[in-house]
Coordinates of C-alpha atoms (C1' of nucleotides) in Angstrom, one line a residue:
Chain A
X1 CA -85.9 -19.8 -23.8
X2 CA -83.3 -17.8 -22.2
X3 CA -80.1 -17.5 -23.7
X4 CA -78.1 -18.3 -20.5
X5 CA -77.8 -21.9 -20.1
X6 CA -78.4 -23.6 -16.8
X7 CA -75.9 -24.3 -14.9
X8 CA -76.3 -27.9 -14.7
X9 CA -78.9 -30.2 -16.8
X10 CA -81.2 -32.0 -14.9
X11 CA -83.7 -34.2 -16.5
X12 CA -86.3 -36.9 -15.3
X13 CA -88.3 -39.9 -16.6
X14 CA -91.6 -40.1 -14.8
X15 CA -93.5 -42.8 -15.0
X16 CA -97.0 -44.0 -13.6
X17 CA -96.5 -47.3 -11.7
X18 CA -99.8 -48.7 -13.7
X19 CA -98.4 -50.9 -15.8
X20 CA -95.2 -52.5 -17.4
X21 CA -92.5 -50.1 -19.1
X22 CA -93.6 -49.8 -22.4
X23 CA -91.8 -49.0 -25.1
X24 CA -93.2 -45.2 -25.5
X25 CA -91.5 -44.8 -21.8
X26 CA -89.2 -46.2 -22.9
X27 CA -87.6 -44.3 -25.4
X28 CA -88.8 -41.1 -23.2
X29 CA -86.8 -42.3 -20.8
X30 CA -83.8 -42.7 -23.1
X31 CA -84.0 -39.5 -24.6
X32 CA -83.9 -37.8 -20.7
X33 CA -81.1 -40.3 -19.8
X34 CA -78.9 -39.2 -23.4
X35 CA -80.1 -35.5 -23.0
X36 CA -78.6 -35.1 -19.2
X37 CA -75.5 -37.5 -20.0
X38 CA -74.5 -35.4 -23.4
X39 CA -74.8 -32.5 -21.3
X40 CA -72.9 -34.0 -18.0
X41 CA -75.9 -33.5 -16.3
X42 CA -78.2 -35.4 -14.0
X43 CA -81.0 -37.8 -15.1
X44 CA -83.7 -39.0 -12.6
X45 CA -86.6 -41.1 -12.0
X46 CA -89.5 -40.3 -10.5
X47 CA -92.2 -43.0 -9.7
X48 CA -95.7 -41.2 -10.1
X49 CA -97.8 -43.1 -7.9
X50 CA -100.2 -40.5 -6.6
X51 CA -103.1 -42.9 -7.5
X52 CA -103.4 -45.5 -5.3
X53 CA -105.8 -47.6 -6.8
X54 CA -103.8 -48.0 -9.9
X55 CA -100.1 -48.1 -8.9
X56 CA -98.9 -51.4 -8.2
X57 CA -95.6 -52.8 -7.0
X58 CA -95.6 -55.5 -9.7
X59 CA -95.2 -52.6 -12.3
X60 CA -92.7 -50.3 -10.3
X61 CA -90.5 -53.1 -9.8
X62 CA -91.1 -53.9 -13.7
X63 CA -90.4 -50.9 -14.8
X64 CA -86.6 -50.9 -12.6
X65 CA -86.4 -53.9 -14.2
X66 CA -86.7 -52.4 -17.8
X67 CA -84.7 -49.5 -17.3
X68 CA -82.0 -51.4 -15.6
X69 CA -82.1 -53.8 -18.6
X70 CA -81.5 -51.0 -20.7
X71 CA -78.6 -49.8 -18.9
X72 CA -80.8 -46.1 -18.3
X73 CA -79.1 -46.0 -14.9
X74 CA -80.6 -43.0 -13.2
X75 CA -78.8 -40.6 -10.8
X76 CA -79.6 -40.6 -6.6
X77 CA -82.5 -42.6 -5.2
X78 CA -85.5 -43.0 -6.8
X79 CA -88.5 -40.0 -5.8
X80 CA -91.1 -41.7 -4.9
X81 CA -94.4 -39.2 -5.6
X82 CA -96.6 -40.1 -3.3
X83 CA -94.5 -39.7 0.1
X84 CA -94.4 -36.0 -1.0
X85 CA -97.9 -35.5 -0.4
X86 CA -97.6 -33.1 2.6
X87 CA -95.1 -31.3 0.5
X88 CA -97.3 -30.9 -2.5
X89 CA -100.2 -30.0 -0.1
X90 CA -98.1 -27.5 1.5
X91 CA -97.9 -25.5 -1.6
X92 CA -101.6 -25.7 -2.3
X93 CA -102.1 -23.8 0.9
X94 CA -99.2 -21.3 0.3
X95 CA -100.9 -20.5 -3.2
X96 CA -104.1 -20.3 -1.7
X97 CA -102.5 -18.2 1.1
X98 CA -101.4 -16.0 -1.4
X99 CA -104.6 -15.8 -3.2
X100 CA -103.3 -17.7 -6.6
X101 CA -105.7 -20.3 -5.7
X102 CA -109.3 -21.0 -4.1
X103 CA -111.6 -23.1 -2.3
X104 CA -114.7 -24.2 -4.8
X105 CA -117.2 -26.6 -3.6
X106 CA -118.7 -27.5 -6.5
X107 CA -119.8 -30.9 -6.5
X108 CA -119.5 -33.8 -8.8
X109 CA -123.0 -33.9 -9.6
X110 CA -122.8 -30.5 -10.0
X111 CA -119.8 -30.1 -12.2
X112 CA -121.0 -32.8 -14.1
X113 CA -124.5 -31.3 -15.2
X114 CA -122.6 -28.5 -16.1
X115 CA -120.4 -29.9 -18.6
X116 CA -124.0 -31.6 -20.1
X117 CA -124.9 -28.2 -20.5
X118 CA -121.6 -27.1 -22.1
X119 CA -122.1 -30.0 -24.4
X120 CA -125.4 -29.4 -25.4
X121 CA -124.8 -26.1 -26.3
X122 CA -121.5 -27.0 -28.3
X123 CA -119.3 -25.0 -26.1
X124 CA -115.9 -25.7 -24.9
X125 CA -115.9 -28.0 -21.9
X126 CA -114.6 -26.5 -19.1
X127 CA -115.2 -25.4 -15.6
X128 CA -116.4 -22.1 -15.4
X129 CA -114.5 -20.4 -12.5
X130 CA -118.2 -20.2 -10.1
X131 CA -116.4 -20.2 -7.1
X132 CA -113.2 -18.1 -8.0
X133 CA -114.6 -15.2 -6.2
X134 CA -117.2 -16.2 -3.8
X135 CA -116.1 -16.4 -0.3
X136 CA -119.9 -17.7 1.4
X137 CA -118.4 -21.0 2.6
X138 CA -120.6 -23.4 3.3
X139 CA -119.1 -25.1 6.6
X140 CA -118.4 -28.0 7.0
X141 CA -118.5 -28.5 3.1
X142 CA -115.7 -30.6 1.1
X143 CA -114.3 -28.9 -0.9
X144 CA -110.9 -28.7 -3.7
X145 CA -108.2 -26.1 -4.0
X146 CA -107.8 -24.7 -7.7
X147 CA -105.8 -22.8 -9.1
X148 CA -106.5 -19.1 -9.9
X149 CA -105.3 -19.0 -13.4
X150 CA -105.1 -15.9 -15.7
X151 CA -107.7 -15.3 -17.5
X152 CA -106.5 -12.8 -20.6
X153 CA -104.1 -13.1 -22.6
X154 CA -101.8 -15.8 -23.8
X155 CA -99.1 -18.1 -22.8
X156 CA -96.2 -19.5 -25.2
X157 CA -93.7 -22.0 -24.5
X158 CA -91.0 -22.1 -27.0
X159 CA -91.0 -26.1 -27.3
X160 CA -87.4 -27.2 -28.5
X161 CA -88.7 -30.2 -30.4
X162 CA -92.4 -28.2 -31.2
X163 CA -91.1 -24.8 -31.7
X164 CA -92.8 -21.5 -30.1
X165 CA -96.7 -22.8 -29.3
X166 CA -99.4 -20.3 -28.0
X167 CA -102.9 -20.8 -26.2
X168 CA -105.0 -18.3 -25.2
X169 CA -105.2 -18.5 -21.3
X170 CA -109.2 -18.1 -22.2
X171 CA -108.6 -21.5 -23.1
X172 CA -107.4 -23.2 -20.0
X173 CA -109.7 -23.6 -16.9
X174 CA -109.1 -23.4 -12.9
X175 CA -107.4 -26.7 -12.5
X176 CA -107.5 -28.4 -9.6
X177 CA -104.3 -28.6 -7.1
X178 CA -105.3 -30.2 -4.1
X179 CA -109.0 -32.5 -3.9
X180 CA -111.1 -32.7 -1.4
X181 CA -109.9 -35.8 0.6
X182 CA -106.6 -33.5 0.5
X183 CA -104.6 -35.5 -1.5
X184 CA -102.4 -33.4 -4.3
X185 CA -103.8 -33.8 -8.2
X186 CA -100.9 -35.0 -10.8
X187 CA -100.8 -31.5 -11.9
X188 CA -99.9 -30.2 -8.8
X189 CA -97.6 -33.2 -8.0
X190 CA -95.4 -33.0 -11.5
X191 CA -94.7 -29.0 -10.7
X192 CA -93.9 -29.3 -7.4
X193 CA -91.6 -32.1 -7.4
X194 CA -89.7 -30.8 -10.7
X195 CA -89.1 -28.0 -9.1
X196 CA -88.0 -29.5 -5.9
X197 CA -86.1 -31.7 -8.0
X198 CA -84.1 -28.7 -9.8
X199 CA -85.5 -30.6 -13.1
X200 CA -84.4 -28.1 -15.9
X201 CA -85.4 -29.4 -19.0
X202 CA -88.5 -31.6 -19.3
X203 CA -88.6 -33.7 -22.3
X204 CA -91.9 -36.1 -22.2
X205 CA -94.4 -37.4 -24.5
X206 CA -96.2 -34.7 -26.8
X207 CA -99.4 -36.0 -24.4
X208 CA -98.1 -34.1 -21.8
X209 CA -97.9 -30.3 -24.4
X210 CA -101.4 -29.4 -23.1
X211 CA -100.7 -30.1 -20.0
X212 CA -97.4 -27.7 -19.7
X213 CA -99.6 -24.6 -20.5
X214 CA -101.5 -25.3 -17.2
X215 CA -98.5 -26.2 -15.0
X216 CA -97.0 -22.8 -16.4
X217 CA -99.6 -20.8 -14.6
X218 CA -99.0 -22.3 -11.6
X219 CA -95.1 -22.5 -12.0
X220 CA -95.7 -18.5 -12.5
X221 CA -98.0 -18.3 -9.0
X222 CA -95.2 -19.9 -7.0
X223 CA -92.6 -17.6 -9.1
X224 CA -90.5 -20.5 -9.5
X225 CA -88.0 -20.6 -12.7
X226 CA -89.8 -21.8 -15.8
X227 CA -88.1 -25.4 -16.9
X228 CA -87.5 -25.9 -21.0
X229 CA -90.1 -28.0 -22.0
X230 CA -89.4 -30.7 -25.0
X231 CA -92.3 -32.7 -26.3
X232 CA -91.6 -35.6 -27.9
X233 CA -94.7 -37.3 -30.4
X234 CA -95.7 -40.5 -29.6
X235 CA -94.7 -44.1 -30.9
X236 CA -97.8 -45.4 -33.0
X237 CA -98.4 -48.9 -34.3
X238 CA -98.2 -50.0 -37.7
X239 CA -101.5 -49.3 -39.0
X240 CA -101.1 -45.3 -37.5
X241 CA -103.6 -45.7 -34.3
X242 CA -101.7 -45.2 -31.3
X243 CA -99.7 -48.1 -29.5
X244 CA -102.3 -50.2 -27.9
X245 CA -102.3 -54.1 -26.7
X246 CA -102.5 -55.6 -30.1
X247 CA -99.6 -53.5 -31.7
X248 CA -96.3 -53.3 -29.7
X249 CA -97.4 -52.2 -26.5
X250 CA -95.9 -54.3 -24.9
X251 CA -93.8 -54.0 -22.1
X252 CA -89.8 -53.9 -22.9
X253 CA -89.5 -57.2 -20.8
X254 CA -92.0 -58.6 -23.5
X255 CA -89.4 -57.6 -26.1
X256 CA -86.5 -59.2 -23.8
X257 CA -88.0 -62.3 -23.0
X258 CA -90.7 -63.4 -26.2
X259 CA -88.6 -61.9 -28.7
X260 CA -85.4 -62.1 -27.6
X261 CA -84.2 -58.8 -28.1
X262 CA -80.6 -57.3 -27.2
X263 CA -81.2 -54.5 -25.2
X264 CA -78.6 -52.4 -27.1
X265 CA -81.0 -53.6 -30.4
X266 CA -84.1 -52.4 -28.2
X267 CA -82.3 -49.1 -27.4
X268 CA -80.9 -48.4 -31.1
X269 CA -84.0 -48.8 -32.8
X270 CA -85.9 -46.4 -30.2
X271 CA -82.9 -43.5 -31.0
X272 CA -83.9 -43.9 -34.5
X273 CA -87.3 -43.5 -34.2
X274 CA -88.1 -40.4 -34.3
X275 CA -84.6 -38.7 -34.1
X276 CA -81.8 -39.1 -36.6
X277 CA -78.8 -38.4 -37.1
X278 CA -77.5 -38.0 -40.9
X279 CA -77.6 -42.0 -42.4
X280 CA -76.2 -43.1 -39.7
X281 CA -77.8 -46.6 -38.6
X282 CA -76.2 -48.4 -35.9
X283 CA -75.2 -46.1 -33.1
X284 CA -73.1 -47.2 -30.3
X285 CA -73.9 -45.9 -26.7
X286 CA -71.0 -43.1 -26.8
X287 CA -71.8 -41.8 -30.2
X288 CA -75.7 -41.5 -28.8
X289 CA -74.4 -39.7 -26.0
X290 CA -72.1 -37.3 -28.3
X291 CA -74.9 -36.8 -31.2
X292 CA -78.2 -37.0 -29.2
X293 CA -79.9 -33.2 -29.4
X294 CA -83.5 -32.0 -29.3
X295 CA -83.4 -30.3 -32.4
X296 CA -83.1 -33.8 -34.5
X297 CA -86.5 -35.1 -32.8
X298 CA -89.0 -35.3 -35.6
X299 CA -92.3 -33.5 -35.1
X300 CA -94.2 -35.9 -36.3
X301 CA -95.5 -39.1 -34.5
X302 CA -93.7 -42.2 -35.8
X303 CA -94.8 -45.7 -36.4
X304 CA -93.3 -49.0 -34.8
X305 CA -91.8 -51.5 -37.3
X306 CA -91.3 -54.8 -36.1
X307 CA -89.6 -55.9 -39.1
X308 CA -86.9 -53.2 -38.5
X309 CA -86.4 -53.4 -34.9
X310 CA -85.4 -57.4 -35.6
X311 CA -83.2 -56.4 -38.7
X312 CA -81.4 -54.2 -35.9
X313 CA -81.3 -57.0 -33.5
X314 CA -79.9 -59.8 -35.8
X315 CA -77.0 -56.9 -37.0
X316 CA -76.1 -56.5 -32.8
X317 CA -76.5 -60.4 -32.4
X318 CA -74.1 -60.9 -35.2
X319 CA -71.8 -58.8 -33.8
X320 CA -72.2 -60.0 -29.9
X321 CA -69.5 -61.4 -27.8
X322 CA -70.2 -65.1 -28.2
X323 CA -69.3 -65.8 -24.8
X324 CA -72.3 -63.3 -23.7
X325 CA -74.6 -65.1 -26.4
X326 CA -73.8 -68.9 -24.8
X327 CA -74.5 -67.5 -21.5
X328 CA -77.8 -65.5 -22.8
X329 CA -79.5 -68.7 -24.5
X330 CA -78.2 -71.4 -21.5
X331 CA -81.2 -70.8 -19.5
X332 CA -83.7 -71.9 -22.5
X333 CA -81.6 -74.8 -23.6
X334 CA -81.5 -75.9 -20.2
X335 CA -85.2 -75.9 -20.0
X336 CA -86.3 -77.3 -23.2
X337 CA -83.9 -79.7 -23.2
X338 CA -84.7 -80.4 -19.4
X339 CA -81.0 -81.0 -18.4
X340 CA -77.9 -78.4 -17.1
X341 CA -75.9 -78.1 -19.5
X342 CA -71.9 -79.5 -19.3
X343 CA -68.7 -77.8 -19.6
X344 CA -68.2 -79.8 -23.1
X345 CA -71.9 -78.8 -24.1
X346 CA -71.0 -74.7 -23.4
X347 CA -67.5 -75.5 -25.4
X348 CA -69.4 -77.0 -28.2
X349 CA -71.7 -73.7 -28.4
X350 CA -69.0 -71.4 -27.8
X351 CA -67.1 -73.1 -31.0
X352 CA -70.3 -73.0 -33.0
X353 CA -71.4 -69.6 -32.3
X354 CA -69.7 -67.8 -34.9
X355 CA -71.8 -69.9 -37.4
X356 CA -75.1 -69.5 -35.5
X357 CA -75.6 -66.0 -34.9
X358 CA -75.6 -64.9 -38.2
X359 CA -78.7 -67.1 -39.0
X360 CA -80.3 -65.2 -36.0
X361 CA -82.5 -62.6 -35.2
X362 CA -83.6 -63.0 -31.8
X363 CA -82.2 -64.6 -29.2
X364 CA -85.1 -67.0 -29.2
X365 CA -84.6 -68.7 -32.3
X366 CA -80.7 -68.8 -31.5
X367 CA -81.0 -71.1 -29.0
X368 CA -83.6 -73.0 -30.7
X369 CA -80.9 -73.6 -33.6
X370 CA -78.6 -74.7 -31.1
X371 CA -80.8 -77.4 -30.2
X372 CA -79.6 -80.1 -32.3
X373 CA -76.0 -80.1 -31.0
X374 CA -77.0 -81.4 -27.8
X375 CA -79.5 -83.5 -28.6
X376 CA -79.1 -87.7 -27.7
X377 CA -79.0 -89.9 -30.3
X378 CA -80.8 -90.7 -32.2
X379 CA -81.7 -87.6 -33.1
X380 CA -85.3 -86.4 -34.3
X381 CA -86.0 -85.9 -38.2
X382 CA -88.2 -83.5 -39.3
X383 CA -90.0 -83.8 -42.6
X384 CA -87.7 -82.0 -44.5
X385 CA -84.9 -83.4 -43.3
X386 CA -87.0 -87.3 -43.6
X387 CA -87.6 -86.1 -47.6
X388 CA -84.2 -85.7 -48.1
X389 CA -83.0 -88.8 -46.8
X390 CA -85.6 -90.6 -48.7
X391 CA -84.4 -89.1 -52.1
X392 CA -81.0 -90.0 -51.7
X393 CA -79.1 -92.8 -53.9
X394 CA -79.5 -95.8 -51.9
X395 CA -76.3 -96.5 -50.2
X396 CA -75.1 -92.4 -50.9
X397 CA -74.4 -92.0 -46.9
X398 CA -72.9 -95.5 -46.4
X399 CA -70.4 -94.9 -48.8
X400 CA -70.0 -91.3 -47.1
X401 CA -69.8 -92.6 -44.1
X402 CA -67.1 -94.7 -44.8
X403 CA -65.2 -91.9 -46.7
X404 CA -65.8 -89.5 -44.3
X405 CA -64.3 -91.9 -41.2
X406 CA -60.9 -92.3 -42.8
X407 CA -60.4 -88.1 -42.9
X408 CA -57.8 -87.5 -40.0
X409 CA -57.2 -84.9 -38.9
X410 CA -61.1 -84.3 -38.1
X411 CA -61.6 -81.1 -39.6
X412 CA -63.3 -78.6 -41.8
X413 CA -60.5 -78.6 -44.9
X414 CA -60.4 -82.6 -44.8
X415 CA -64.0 -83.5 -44.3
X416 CA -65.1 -81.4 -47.3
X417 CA -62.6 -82.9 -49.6
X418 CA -63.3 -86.1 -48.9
X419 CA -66.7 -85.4 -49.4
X420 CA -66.3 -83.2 -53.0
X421 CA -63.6 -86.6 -53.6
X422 CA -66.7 -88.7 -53.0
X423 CA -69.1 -86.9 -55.1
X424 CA -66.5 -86.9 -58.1
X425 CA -66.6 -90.3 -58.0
X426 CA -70.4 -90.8 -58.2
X427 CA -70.5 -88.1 -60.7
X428 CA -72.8 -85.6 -58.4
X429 CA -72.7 -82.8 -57.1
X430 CA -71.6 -82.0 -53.4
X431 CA -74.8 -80.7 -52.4
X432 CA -76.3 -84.1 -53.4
X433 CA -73.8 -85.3 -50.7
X434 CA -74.1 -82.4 -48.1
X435 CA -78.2 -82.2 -47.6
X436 CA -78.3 -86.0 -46.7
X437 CA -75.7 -85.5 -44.4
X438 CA -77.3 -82.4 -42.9
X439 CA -80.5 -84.1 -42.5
X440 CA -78.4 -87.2 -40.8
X441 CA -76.6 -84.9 -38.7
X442 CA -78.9 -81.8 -37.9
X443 CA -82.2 -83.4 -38.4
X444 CA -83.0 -80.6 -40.7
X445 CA -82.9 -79.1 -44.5
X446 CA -80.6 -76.3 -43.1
X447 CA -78.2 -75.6 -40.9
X448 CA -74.6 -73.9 -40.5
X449 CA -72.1 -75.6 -42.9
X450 CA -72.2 -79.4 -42.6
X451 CA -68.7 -79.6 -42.4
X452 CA -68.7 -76.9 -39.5
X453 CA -71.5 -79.0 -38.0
X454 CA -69.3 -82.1 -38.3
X455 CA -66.3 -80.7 -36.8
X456 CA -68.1 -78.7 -33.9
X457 CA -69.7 -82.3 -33.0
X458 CA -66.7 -84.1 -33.3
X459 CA -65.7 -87.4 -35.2
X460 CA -67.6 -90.2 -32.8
X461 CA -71.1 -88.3 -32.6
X462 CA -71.0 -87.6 -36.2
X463 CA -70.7 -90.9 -37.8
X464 CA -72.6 -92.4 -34.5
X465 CA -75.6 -89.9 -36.0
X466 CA -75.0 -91.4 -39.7
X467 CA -74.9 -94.6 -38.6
X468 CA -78.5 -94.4 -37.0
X469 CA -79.7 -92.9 -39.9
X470 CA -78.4 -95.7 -42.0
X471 CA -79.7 -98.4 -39.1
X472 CA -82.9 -96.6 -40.0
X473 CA -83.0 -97.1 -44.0
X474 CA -81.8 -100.2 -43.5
X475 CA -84.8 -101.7 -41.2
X476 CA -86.9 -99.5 -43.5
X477 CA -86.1 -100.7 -46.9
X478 CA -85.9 -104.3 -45.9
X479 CA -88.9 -104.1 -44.2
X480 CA -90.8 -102.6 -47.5
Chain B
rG1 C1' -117.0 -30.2 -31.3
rG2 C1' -113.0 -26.4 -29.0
rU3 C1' -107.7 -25.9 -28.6
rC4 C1' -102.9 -27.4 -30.1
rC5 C1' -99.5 -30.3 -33.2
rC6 C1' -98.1 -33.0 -37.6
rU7 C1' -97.8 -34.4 -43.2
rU8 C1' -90.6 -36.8 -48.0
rC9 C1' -90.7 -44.1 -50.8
rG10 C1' -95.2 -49.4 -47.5
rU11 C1' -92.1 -48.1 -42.7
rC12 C1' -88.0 -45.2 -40.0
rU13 C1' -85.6 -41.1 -41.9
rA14 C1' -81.6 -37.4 -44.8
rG15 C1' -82.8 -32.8 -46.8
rC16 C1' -82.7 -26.8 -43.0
rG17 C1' -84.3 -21.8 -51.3
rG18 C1' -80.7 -23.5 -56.3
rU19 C1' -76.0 -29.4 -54.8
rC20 C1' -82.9 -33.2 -55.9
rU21 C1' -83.0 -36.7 -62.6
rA22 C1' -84.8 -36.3 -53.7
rG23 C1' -79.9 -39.8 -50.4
rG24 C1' -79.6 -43.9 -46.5
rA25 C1' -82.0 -48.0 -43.8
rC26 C1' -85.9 -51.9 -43.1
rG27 C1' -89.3 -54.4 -46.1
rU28 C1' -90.3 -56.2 -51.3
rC29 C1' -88.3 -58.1 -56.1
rG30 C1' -84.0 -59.7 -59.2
rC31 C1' -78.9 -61.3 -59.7
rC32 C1' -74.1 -63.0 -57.6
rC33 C1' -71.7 -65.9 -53.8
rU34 C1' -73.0 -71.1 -52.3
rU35 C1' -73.5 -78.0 -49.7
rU36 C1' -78.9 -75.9 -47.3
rC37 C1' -80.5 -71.7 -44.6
rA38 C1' -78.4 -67.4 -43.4
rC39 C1' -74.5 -63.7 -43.8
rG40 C1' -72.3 -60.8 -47.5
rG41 C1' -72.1 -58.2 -52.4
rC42 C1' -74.6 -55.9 -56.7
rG43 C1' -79.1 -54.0 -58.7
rA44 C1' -84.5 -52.7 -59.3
rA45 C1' -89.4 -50.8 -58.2
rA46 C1' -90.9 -47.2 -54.5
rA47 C1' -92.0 -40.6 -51.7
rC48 C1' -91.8 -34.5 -51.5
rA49 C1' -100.7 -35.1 -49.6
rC50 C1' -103.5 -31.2 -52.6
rG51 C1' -104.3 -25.9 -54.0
rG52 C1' -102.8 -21.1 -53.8
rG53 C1' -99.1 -17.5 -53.0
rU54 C1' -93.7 -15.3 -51.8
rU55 C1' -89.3 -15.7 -54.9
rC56 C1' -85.3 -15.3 -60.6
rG57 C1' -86.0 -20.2 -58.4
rA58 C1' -89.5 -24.1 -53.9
rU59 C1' -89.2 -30.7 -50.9
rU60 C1' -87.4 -26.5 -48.2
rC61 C1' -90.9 -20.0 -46.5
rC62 C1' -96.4 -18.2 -45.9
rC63 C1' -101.8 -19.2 -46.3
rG64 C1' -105.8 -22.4 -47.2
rU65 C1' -107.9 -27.6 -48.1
rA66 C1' -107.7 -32.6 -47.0
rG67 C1' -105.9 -36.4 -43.9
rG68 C1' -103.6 -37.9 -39.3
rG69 C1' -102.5 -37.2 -34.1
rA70 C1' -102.8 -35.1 -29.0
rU71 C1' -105.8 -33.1 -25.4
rC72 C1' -110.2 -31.2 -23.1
rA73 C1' -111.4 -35.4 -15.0
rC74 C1' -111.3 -34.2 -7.6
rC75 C1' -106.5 -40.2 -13.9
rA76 C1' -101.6 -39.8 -14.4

RNA sequence: GGUCCCUUCGUCUAGCGGUCUAGGACGUCGCCCUUUCACGGCGAAAACACGGGUUCGAUUCCCGUAGGGAUCACCA
């Protein structure tokens, strides 16, 4: 574009209020929020609600929700589309006024047969300009406002992420601005509004690159400056197709809530695809901010990787504040276990979070391996941890039990050599000791270190839990 | 079908004419660490779609072919 800079960067995320955010608008938005901030520029949001049937508050207050989740704050209120409607009307009449644009009364019906014929005769579909220069009104008629576009010729928009593209303006029909109940088309909406909006550089999905060629002509008919346009290619599911229900399009509160994703994980993995930055993997906010450029968007469209995105999560839940992590999982704990959760149970996770969230990879599954700390005795088995219980040496965990309740202090170093002590003198190895125990304590065949677990659940709930395993073996075997 | 865009390991990508026997990450496989599972460490297999040019030299530039994508509404 021009080799003067703008003053000041403005950007925008615009989003249709028809459904959740998903994660395509998502990373759109992320790239307009990066773009303005690495520039010290403005980013905004725009709520494109022009269709009335479609929008719904349910998905504008979803897709706050997301944004706000993802820490994309936006700058000055929120534009809502649709109260500019006499604004974007206005400018329909001014063009029209000014004889860029024209009534046509062509109906439906009418348009519609001839696009059959267009079809049947293999020729491009588009509308064929009829009433562009009639002026026999029919009265009382309803009619639409298009635009009069240029006809010869060719328009290029020097794309920063898809380079210089050209169209011939043969190519592109009289679009409609204003319809004929008198409400404004998105194409008219989107120019208007940017404009009024001082939006400078508008970076949007690669959906949109047609579109730009259209809103060019009638950016040039209102001789308003050109924005820089940025198109970014769009997020496709594994198997290639594009992003539908059964992939990943799903909304980001989808990704928050079932899958337990860190936002900074969501936000990460989104930079990455489809923009990169040397090897670089894990990219903190300010480093996104200082690196992020349209020239390192790739061209082509990229596919979402589940796999990946939770490798990225479990690397930023391993390295989360373990305070935040407590307070992240409470709420789930608190429901499954169907009790608040006490001072000493929130100590106990604190202490064991270091060991925890590196078996993670969602949040999900961290609080469901938090699960047997707070349990009541007697805890549940499952079958692993049952198998392993039944394969020990008969009267292996008495023995340990009684070893184990003569360590003082209670702690990791002593518990362990009492145990490796113990399994010396039986002439086995310490795991033979430690997965009996883990079953005993946890209930399962894995778990954090069994001596972490032991220590985290203190000395009285440790040996109570061995001792009602032992109660157990000891009904069972004498009842066999 | 018209128009436009794209094409490096399975996936995300690095590479912006010689540094490429093509680098990193996820995934996969193997080994190590080890009381289990993880984490961590080490290592392996794995890609320049194809065909022409341009050039002393192409993964990098150009043109075709094939494949993929986007879009063609009084929807946004």
């Amino acid at each position: 574009m021009s080799a003067s800079a703008p003053a000041k960067v403005v950007t925008r995320f615009a989003p249709s209020p028809t459904g959740f955010l998903h994660i395509g608008g998502a990373r759109t938005a992320l790239f307009n929020f990066l773009f303005a901030r690495h520039h010290g520029g403005e980013f905004h949001l725009r709520i494109e609600d022009t269709d009335r049937v479609r929008s719904t508050d349910e998905a504008i207050a979803a897709i706050l929700d997301g944004m706000q989740w993802l820490g994309l704050d936006h700058d000055g209120e929120v534009i809502y589309q649709f109260s500019r409607a006499a604004r974007h009307a206005e400018v329909a009449n001014q063009l029209l006024a000014a004889g860029h644009a024209y009534r046509c009364f062509a109906t439906a019906e009418e348009l519609e047969a001839m696009r059959a014929e267009q079809r049947a005769q293999k020729r491009p579909l588009r509308y064929d300009g009829r009433w562009r220069d009639r002026t026999d009104w029919p009265q009382g008629q309803p009619f639409v406002i298009r635009l009069k576009a240029p006809q010869t010729g060719n328009v290029t928009i020097n794309d920063q992420v898809q380079g210089p593209v050209t169209v011939a303006n043969a190519e592109l029909d009289d679009m409609v601005l204003l319809r004929s109940d008198g409400t404004p088309t998105y194409m008219l909406a989107v120019v208007v509004d940017d404009h009024d909006m001082g939006v400078t550089h508008i970076i949007r999905g690669d959906d949109h690159l047609n579109n730009a060629f259209r809103q060019l002509a009638l950016i040039r008919a209102m001789g308003w400056p050109e924005p820089v346009y940025a198109h970014i290619p769009l997020i496709h599911g594994a198997d290639g197709a594009k992003l539908s229900k059964r992939h990943g399009a799903l909304g980001v509160d989808a990704y928050r809530d079932q899958f337990g994703m860190l936002p900074e994980a969501l936000e990460n993995y989104l930079l990455r695809l489809g923009w990169g930055h040397g090897d670089d993997e894990f990219i903190t906010r300010a480093q996104a901010i200082e690196w992020f450029n349209l020239e390192g968007v790739g061209r082509s469209p990229s596919r979402f990787d589940m796999k990946k995105l939770e490798s990225v999560n479990g690397h930023y839940l391993r390295t989360a504040d373990d305070t935040r992590l407590t307070g992240l999982i409470t709420p789930a704990i608190e429901s499954t276990l169907g009790r608040k959760l006490s001072q000493v149970d929130s100590d106990l996770l604190q202490r064991s979070m270091p060991e925890l969230k590196k078996r993670a990879i969602d949040i999900n599954s961290l609080a469901a391996s938090t699960l047997f700390y707070l349990r009541t005795r007697p805890i549940n088995m499952d079958d692993a941890a049952l198998r392993l219980l039944a394969s020990a040496p008969q009267g292996l965990l008495s023995r340990a039990r009684t070893a184990l309740a003569a360590v003082t202090p209670w702690g990791v170093a002593g518990l362990e050599a009492s145990a490796r002590e113990l399994a010396d003198a039986e002439s086995i190895k310490l795991g033979s000791i430690a997965q009996p125990l883990r079953a005993a304590l946890t209930g399962a065949a894995q778990s954090p270190g069994i001596f972490d677990v032991m220590e985290a659940l203190g000395r009285d709930e440790s040996l109570g839990r061995i001792d009602d395993v032992i109660a157990l073996t000891t009904i069972s075997t004498t009842s066999a």
